[in-house]
mmCIF file of the C-alpha atoms, coordinates in Angstrom:
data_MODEL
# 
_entry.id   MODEL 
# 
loop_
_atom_site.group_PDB 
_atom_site.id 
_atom_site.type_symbol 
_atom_site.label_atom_id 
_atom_site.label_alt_id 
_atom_site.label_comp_id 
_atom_site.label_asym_id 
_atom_site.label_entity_id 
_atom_site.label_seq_id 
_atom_site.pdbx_PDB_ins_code 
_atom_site.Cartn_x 
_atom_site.Cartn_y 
_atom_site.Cartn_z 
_atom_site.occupancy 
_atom_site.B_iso_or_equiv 
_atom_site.pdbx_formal_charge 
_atom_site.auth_seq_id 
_atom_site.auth_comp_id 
_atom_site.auth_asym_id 
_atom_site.auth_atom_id 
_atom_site.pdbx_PDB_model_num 
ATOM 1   C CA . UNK A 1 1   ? 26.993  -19.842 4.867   1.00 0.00 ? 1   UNK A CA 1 
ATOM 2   C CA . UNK A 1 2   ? 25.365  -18.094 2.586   1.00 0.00 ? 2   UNK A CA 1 
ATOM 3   C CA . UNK A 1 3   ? 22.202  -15.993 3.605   1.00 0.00 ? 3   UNK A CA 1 
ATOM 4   C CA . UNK A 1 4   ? 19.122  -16.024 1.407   1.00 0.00 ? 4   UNK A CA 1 
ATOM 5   C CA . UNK A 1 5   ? 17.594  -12.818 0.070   1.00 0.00 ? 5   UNK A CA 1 
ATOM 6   C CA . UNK A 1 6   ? 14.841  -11.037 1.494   1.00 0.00 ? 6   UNK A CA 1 
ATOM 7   C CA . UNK A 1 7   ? 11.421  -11.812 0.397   1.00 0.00 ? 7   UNK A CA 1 
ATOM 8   C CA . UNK A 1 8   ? 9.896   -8.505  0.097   1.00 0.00 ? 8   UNK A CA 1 
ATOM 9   C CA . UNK A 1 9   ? 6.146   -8.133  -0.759  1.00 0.00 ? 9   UNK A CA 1 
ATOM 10  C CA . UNK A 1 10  ? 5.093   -4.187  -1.927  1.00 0.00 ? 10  UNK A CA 1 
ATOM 11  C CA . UNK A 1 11  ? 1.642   -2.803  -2.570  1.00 0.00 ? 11  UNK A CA 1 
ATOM 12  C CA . UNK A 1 12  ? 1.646   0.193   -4.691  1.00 0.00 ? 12  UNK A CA 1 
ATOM 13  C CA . UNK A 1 13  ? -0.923  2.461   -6.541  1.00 0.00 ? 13  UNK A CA 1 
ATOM 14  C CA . UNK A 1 14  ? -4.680  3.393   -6.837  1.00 0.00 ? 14  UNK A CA 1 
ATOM 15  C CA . UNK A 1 15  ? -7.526  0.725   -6.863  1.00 0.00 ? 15  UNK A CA 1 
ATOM 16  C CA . UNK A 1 16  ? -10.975 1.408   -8.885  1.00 0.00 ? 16  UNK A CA 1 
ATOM 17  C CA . UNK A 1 17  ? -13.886 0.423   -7.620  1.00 0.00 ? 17  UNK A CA 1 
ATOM 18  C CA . UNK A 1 18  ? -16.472 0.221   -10.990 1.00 0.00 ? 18  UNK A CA 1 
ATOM 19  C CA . UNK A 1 19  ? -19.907 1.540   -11.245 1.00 0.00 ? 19  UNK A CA 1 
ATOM 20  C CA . UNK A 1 20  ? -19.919 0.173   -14.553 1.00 0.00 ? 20  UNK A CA 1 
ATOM 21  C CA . UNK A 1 21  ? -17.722 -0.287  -17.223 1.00 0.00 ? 21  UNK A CA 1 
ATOM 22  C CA . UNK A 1 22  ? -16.545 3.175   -17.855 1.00 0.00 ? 22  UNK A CA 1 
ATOM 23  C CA . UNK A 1 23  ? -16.757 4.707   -14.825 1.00 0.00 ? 23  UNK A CA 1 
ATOM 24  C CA . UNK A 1 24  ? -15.191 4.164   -11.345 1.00 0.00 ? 24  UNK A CA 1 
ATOM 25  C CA . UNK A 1 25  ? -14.273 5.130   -7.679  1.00 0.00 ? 25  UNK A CA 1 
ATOM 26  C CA . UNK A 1 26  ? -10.559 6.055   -6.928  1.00 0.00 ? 26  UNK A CA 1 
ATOM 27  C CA . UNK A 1 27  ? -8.211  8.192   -5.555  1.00 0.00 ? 27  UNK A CA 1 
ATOM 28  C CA . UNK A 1 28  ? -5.137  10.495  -6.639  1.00 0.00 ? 28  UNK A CA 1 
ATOM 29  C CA . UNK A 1 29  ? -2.332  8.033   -5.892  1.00 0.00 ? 29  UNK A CA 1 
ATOM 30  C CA . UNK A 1 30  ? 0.398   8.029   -9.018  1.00 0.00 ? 30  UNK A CA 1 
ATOM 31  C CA . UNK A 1 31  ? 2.081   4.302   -6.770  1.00 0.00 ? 31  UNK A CA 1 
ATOM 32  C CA . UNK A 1 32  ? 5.450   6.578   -7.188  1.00 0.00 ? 32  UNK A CA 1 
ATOM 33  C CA . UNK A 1 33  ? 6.647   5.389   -3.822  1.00 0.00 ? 33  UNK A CA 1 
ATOM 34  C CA . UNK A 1 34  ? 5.651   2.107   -3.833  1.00 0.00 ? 34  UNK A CA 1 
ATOM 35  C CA . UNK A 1 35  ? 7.629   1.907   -7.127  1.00 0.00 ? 35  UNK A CA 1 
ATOM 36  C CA . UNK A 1 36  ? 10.378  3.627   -5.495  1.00 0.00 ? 36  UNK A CA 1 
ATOM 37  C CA . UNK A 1 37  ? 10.701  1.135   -2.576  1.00 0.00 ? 37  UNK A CA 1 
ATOM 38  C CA . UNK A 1 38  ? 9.733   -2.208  -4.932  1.00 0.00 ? 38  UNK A CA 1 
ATOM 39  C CA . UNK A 1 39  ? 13.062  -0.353  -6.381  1.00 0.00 ? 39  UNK A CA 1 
ATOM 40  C CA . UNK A 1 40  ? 15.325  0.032   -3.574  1.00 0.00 ? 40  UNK A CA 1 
ATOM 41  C CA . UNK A 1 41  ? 14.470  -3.263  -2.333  1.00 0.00 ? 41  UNK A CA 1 
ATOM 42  C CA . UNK A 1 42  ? 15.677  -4.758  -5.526  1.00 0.00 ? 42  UNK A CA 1 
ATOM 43  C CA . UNK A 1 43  ? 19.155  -2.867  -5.423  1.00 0.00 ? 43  UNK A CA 1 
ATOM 44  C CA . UNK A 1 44  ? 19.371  -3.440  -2.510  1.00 0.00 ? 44  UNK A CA 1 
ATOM 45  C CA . UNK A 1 45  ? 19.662  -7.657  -3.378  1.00 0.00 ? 45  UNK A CA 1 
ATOM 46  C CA . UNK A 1 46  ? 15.950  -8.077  -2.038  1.00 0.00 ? 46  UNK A CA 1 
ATOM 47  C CA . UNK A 1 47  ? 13.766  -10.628 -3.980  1.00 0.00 ? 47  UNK A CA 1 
ATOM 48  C CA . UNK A 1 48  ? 10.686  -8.331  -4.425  1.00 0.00 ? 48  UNK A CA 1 
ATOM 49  C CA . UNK A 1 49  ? 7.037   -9.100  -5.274  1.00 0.00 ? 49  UNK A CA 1 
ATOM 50  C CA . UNK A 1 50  ? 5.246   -5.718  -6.297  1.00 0.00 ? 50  UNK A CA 1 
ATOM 51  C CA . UNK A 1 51  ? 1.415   -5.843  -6.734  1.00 0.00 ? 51  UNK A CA 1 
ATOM 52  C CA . UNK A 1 52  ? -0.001  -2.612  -8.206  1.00 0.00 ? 52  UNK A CA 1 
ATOM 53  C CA . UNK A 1 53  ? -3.355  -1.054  -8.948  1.00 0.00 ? 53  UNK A CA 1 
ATOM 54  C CA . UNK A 1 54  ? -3.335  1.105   -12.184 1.00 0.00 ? 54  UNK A CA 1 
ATOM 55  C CA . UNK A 1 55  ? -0.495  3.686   -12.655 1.00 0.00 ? 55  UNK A CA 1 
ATOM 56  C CA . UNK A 1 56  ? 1.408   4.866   -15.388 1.00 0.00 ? 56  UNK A CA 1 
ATOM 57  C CA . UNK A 1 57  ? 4.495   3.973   -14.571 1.00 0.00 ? 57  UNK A CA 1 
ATOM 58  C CA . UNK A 1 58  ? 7.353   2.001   -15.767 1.00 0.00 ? 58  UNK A CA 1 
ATOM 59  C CA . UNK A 1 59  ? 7.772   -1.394  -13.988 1.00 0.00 ? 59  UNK A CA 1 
ATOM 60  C CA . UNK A 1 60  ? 10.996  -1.795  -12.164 1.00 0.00 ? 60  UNK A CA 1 
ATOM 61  C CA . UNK A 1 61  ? 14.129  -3.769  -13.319 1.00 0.00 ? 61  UNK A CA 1 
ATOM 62  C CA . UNK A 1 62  ? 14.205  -7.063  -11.401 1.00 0.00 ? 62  UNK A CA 1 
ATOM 63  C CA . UNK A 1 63  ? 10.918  -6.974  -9.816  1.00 0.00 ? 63  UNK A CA 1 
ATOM 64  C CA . UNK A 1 64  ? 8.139   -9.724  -10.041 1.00 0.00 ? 64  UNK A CA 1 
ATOM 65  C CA . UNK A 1 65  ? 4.910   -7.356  -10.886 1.00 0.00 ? 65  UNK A CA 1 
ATOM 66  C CA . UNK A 1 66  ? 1.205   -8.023  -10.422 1.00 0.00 ? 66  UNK A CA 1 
ATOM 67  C CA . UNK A 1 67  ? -1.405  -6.282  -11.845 1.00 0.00 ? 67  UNK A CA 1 
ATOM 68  C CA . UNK A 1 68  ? -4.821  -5.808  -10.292 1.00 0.00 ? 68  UNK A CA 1 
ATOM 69  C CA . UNK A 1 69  ? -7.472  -3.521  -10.324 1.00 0.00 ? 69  UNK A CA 1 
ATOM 70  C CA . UNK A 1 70  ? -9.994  -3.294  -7.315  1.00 0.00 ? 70  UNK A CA 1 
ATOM 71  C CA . UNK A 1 71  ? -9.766  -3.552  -3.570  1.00 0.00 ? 71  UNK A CA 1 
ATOM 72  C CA . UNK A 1 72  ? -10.572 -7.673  -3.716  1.00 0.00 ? 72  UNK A CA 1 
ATOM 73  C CA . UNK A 1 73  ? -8.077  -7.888  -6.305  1.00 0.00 ? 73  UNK A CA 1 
ATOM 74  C CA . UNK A 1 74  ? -5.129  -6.525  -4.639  1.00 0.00 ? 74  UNK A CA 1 
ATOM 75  C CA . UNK A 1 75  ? -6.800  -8.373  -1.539  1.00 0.00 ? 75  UNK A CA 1 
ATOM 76  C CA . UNK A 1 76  ? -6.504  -11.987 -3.396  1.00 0.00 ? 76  UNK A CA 1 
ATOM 77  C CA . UNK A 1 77  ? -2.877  -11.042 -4.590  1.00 0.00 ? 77  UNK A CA 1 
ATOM 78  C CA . UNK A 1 78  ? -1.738  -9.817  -1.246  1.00 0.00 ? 78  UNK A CA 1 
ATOM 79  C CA . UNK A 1 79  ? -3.163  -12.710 0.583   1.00 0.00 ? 79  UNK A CA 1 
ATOM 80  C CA . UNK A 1 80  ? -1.268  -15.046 -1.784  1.00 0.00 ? 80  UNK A CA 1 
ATOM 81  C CA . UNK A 1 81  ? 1.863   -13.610 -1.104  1.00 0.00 ? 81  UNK A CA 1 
ATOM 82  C CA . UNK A 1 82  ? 2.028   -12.595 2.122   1.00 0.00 ? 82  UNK A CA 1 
ATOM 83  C CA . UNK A 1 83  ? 2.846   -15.997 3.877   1.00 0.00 ? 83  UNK A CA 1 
ATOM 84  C CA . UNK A 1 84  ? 6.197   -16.356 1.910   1.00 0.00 ? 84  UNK A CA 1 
ATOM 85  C CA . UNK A 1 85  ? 7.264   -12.626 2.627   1.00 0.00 ? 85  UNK A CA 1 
ATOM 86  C CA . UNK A 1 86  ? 9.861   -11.814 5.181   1.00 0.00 ? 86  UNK A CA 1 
ATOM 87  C CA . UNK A 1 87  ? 8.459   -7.768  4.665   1.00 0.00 ? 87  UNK A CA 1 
ATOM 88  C CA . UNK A 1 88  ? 5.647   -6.068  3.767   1.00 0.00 ? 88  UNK A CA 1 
ATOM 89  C CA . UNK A 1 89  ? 5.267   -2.507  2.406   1.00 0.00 ? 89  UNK A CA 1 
ATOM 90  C CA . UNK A 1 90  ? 1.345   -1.840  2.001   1.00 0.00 ? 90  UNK A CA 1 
ATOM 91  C CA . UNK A 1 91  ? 1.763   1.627   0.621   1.00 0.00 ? 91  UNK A CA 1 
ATOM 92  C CA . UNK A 1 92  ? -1.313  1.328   -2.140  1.00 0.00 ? 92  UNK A CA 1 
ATOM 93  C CA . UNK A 1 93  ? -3.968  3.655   -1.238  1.00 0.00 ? 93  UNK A CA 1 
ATOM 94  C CA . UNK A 1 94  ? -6.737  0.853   -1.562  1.00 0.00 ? 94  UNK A CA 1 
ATOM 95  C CA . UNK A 1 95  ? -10.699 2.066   -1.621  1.00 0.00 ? 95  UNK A CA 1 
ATOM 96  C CA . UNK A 1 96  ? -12.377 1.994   1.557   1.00 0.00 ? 96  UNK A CA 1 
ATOM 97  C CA . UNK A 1 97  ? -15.621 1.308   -0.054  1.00 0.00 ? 97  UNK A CA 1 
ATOM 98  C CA . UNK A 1 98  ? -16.706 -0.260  -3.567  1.00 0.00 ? 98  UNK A CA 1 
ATOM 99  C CA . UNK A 1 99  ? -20.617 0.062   -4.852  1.00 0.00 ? 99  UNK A CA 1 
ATOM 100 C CA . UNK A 1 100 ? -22.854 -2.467  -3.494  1.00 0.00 ? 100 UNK A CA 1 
ATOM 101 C CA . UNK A 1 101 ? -24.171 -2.615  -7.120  1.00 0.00 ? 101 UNK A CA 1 
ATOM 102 C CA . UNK A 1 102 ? -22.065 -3.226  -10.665 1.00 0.00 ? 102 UNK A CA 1 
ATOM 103 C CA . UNK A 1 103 ? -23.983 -2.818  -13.864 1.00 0.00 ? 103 UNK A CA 1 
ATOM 104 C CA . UNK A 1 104 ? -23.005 -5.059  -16.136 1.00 0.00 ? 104 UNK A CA 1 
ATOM 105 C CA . UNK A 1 105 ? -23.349 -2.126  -19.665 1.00 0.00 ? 105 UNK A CA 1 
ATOM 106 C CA . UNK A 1 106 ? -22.747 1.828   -18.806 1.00 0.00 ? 106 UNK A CA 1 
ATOM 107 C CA . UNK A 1 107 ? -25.615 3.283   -17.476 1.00 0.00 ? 107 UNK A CA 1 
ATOM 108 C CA . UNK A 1 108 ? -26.975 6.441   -19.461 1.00 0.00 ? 108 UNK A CA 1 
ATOM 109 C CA . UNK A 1 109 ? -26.966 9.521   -17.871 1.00 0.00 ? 109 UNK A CA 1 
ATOM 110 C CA . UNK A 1 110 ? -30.825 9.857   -18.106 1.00 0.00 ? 110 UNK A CA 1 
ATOM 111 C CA . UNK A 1 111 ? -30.745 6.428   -16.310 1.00 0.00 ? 111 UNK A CA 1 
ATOM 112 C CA . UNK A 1 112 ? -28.539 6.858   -13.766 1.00 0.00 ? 112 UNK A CA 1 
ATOM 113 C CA . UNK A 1 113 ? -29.315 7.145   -9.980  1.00 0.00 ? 113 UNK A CA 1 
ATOM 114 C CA . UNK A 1 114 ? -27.978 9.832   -8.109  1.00 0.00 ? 114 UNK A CA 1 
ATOM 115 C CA . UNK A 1 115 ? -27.814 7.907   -4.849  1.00 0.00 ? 115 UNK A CA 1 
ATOM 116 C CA . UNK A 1 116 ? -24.773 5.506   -4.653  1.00 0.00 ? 116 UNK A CA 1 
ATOM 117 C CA . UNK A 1 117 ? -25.120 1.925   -1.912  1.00 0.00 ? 117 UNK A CA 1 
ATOM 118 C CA . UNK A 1 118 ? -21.366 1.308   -1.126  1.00 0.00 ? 118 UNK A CA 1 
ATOM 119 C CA . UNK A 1 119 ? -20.006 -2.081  0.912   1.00 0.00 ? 119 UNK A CA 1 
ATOM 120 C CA . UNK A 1 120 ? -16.976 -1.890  3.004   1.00 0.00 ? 120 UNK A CA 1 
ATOM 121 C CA . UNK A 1 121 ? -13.696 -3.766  0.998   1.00 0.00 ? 121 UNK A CA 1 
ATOM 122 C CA . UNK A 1 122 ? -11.666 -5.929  2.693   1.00 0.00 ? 122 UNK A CA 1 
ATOM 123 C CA . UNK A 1 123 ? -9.234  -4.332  5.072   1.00 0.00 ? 123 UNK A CA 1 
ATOM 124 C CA . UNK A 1 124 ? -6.070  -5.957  3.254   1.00 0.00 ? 124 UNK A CA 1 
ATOM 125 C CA . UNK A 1 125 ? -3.888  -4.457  6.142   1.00 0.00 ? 125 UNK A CA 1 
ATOM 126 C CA . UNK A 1 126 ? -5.192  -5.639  9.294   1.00 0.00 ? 126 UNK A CA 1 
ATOM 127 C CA . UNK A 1 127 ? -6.244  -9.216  7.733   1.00 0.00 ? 127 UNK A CA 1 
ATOM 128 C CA . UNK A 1 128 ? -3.103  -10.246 6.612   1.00 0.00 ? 128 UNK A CA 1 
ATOM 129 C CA . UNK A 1 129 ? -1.126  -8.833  9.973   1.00 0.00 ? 129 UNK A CA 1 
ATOM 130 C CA . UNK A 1 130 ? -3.353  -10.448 12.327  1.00 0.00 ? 130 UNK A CA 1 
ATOM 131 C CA . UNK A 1 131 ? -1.074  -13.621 10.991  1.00 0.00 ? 131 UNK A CA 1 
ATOM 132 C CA . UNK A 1 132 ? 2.332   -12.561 10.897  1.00 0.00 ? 132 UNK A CA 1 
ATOM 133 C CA . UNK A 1 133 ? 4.983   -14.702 12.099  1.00 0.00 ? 133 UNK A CA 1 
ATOM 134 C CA . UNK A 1 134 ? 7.032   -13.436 14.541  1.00 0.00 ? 134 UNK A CA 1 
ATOM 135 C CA . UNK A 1 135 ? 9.702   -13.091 12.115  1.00 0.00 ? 135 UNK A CA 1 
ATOM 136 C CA . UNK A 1 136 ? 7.664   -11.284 9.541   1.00 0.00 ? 136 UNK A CA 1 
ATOM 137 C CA . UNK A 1 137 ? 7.703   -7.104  9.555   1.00 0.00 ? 137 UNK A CA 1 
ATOM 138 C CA . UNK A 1 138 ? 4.675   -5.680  8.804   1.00 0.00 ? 138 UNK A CA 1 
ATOM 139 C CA . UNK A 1 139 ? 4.637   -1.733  7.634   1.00 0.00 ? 139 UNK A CA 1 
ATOM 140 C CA . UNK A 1 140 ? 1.692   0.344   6.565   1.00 0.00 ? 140 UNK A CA 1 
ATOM 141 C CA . UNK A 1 141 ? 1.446   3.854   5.104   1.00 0.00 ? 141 UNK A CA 1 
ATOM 142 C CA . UNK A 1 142 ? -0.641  6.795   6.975   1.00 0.00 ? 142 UNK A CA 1 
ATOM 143 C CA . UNK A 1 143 ? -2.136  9.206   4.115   1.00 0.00 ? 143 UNK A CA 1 
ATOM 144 C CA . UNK A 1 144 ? -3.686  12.184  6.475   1.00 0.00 ? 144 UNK A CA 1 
ATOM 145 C CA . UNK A 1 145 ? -4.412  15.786  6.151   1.00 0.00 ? 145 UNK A CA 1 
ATOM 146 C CA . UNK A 1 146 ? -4.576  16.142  9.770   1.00 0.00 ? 146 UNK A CA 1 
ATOM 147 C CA . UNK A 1 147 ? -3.108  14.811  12.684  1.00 0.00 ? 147 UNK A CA 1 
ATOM 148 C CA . UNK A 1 148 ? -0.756  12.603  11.007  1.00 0.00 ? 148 UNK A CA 1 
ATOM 149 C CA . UNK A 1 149 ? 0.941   11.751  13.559  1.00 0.00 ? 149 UNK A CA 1 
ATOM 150 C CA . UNK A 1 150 ? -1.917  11.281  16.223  1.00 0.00 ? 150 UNK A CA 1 
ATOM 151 C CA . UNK A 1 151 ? -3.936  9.030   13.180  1.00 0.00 ? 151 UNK A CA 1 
ATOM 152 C CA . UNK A 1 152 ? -0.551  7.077   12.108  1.00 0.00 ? 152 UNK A CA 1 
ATOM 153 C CA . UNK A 1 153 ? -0.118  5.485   15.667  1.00 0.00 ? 153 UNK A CA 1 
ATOM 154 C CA . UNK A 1 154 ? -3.491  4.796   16.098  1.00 0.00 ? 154 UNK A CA 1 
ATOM 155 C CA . UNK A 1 155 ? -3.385  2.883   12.804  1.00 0.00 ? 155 UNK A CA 1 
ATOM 156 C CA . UNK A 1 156 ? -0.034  1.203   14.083  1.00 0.00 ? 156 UNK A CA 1 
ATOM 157 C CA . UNK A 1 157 ? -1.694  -0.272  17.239  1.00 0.00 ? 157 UNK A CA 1 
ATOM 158 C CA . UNK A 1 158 ? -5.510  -1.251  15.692  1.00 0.00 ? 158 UNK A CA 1 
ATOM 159 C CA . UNK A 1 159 ? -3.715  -3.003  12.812  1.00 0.00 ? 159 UNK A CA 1 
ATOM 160 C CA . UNK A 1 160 ? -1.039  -4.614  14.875  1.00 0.00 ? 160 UNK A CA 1 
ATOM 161 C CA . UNK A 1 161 ? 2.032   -3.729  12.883  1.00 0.00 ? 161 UNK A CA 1 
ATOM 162 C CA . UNK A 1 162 ? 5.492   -3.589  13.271  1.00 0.00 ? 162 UNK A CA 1 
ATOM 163 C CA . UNK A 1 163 ? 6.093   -0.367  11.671  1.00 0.00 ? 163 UNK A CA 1 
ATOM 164 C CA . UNK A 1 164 ? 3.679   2.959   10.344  1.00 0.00 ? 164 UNK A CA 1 
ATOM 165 C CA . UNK A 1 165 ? 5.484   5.263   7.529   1.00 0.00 ? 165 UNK A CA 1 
ATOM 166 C CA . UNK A 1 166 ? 2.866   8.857   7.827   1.00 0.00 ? 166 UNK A CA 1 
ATOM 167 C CA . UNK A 1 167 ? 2.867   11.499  5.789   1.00 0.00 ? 167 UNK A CA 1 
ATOM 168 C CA . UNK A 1 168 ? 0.347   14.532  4.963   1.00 0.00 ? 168 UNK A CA 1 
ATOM 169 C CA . UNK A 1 169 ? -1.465  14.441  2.044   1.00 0.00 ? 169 UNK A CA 1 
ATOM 170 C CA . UNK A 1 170 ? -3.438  17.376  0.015   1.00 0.00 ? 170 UNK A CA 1 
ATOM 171 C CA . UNK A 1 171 ? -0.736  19.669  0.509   1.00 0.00 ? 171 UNK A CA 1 
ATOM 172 C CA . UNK A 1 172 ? 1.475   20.987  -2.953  1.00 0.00 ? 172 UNK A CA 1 
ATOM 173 C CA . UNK A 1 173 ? 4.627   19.650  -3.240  1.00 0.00 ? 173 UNK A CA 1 
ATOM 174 C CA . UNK A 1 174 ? 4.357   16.274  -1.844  1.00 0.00 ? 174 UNK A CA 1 
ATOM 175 C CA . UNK A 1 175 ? 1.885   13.107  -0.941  1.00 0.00 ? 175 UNK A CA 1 
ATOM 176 C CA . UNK A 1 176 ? 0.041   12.005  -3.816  1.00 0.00 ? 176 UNK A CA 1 
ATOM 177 C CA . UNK A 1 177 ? 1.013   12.314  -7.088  1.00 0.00 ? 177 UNK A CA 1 
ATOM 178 C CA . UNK A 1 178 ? 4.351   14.536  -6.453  1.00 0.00 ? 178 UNK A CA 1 
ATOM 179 C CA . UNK A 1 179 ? 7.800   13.572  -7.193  1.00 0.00 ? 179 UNK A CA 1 
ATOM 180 C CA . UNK A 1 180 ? 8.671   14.431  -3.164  1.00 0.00 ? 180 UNK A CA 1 
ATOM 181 C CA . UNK A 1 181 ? 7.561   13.504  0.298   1.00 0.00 ? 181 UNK A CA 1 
ATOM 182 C CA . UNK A 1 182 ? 8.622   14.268  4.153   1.00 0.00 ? 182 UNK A CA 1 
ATOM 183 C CA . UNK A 1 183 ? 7.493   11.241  5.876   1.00 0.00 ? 183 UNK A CA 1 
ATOM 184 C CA . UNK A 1 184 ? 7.541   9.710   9.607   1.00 0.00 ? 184 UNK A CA 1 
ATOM 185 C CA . UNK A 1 185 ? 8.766   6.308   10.756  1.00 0.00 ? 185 UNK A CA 1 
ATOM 186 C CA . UNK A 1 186 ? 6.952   5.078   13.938  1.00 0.00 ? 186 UNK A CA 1 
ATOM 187 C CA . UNK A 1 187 ? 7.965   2.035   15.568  1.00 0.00 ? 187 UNK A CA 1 
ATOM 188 C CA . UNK A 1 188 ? 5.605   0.074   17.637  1.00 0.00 ? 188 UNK A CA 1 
ATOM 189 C CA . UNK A 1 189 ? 8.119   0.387   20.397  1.00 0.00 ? 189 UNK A CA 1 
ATOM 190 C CA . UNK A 1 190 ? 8.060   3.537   19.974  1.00 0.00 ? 190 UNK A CA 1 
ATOM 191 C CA . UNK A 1 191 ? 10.632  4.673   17.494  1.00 0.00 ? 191 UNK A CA 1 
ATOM 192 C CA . UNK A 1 192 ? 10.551  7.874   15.682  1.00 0.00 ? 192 UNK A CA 1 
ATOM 193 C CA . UNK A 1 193 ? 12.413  8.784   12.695  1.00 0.00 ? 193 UNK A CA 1 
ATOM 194 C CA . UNK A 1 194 ? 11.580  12.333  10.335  1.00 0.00 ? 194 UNK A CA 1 
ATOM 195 C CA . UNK A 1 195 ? 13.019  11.518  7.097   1.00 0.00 ? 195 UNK A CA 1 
ATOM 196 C CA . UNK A 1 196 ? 12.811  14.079  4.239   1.00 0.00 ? 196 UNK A CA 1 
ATOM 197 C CA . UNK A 1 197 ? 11.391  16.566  2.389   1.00 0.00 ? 197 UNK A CA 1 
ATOM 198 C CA . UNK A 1 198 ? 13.044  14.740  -0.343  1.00 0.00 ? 198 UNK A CA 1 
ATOM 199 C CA . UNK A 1 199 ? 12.820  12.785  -3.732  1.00 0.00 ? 199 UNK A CA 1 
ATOM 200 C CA . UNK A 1 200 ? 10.648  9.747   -3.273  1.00 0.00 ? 200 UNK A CA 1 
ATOM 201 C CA . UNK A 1 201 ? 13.367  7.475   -4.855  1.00 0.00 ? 201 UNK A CA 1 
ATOM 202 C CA . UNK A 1 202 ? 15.641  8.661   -1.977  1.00 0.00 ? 202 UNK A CA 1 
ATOM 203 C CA . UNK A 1 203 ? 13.397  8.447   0.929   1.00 0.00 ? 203 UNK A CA 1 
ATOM 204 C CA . UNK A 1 204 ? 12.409  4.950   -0.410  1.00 0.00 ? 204 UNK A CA 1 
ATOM 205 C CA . UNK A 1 205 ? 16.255  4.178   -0.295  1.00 0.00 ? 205 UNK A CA 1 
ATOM 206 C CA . UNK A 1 206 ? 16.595  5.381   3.572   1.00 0.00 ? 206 UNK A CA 1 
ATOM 207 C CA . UNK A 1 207 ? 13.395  3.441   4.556   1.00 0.00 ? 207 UNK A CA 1 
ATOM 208 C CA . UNK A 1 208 ? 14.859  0.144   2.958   1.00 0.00 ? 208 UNK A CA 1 
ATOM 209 C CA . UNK A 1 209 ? 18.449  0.791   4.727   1.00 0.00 ? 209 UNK A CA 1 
ATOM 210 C CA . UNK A 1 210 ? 16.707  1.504   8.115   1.00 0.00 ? 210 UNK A CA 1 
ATOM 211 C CA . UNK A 1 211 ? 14.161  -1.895  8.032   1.00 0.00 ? 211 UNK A CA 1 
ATOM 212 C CA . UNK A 1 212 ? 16.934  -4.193  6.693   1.00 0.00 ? 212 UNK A CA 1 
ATOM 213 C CA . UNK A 1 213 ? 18.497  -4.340  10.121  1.00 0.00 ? 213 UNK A CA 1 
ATOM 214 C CA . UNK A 1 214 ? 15.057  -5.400  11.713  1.00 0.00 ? 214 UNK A CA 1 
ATOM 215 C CA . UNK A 1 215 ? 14.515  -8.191  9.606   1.00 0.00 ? 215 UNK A CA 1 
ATOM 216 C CA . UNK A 1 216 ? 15.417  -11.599 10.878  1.00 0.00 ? 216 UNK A CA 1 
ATOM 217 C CA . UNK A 1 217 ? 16.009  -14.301 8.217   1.00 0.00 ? 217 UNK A CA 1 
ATOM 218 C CA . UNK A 1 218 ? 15.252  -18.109 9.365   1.00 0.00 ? 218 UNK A CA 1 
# 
């Protein structure tokens, strides 16, 4: 019998939370790994759904891409997607918080408060893996700059997943942005694998070889 592919489902990228039309809220991720892993999934026979904030990168060969932009974007797209997913890699780095108040026109400097209201976004993570199926594997990404470790678990548990991927970020040479990474694979019963410092395309290639045993196709 022949066994279907797996349904993978990646998050990758910044999101940008608008002030108004010119300017926004975001962060320094370049989505390099999430590219990488949308990637290796694909070699590796996966069928692979990537949804992306806004990078400058080149879209992988044989992946389904979906652009969005802000945290309730990538929220709308995830939340479409997940239920038909056998895996899901949410390694965007998605805003925390988004302005409680767009203007429609930029806002002149002369005009323009210097007090910001924010509103909490959606926390695309925890939502979506409070349904999993019992078949489904969920794995997040831990961005720290301390206690990686110590914050990665934490984040494990709260958010119910199967599997946390931490690494440190704001240090030269890897994290955001950088062509490397040295990252951590924590089980939630209580596995433990170092994997790097190495090219992102590579440690995206050991992370897809390590899940593909866990997943269980029905």
């Amino acid at each position: 019998m022949k066994t279907r592919p797996i349904r993978c489902l990646v998050t990758a990228g910044p999101t940008r939370e608008h002030l108004d039309p010119v300017r926004f809220l975001s962060n320094p991720s370049s989505g390099k790994m999430g590219y990488a892993l949308a990637t290796a999934a694909a070699a590796a026979g996966w069928k692979v759904d990537l949804v992306s904030g806004p990078v400058a990168l080149t879209p992988p060969k044989g992946v389904k891409i979906h652009k969005v932009i802000s945290a309730t974007e990538m929220f709308q797209a995830v939340n479409k997607l997940f239920d038909s997913c056998d895996v899901l890699f949410m390694c965007a780095a998605v805003s925390d918080f988004t302005p409680k108040k767009v203007f429609t026109h930029k806002v002149k400097k002369d005009n323009a408060a210097l007090t910001v209201e924010f509103l909490p976004t959606v926390d695309i993570l925890k939502t979506v893996a409070s349904r999993k199926r019992s078949n489904q594997l969920v794995v997040g990404f831990a961005a720290e700059t301390k206690n990686v470790e110590a914050y990665a678990r934490r984040k494990l548990r709260e958010k119910s997943l199967n599997f946390i991927i931490a690494n440190q970020v704001g240090c030269a040479g890897s994290g955001f942005e950088a062509d490397n990474n040295a990252v951590i694979l924590i089980g939630h019963n209580g596995g433990r694998a170092t994997l790097g410092p190495a090219p992102k395309t590579k440690l995206a290639r050991q992370l897809i070889a390590q899940l593909k045993s866990k997943i269980n196709l029905v």
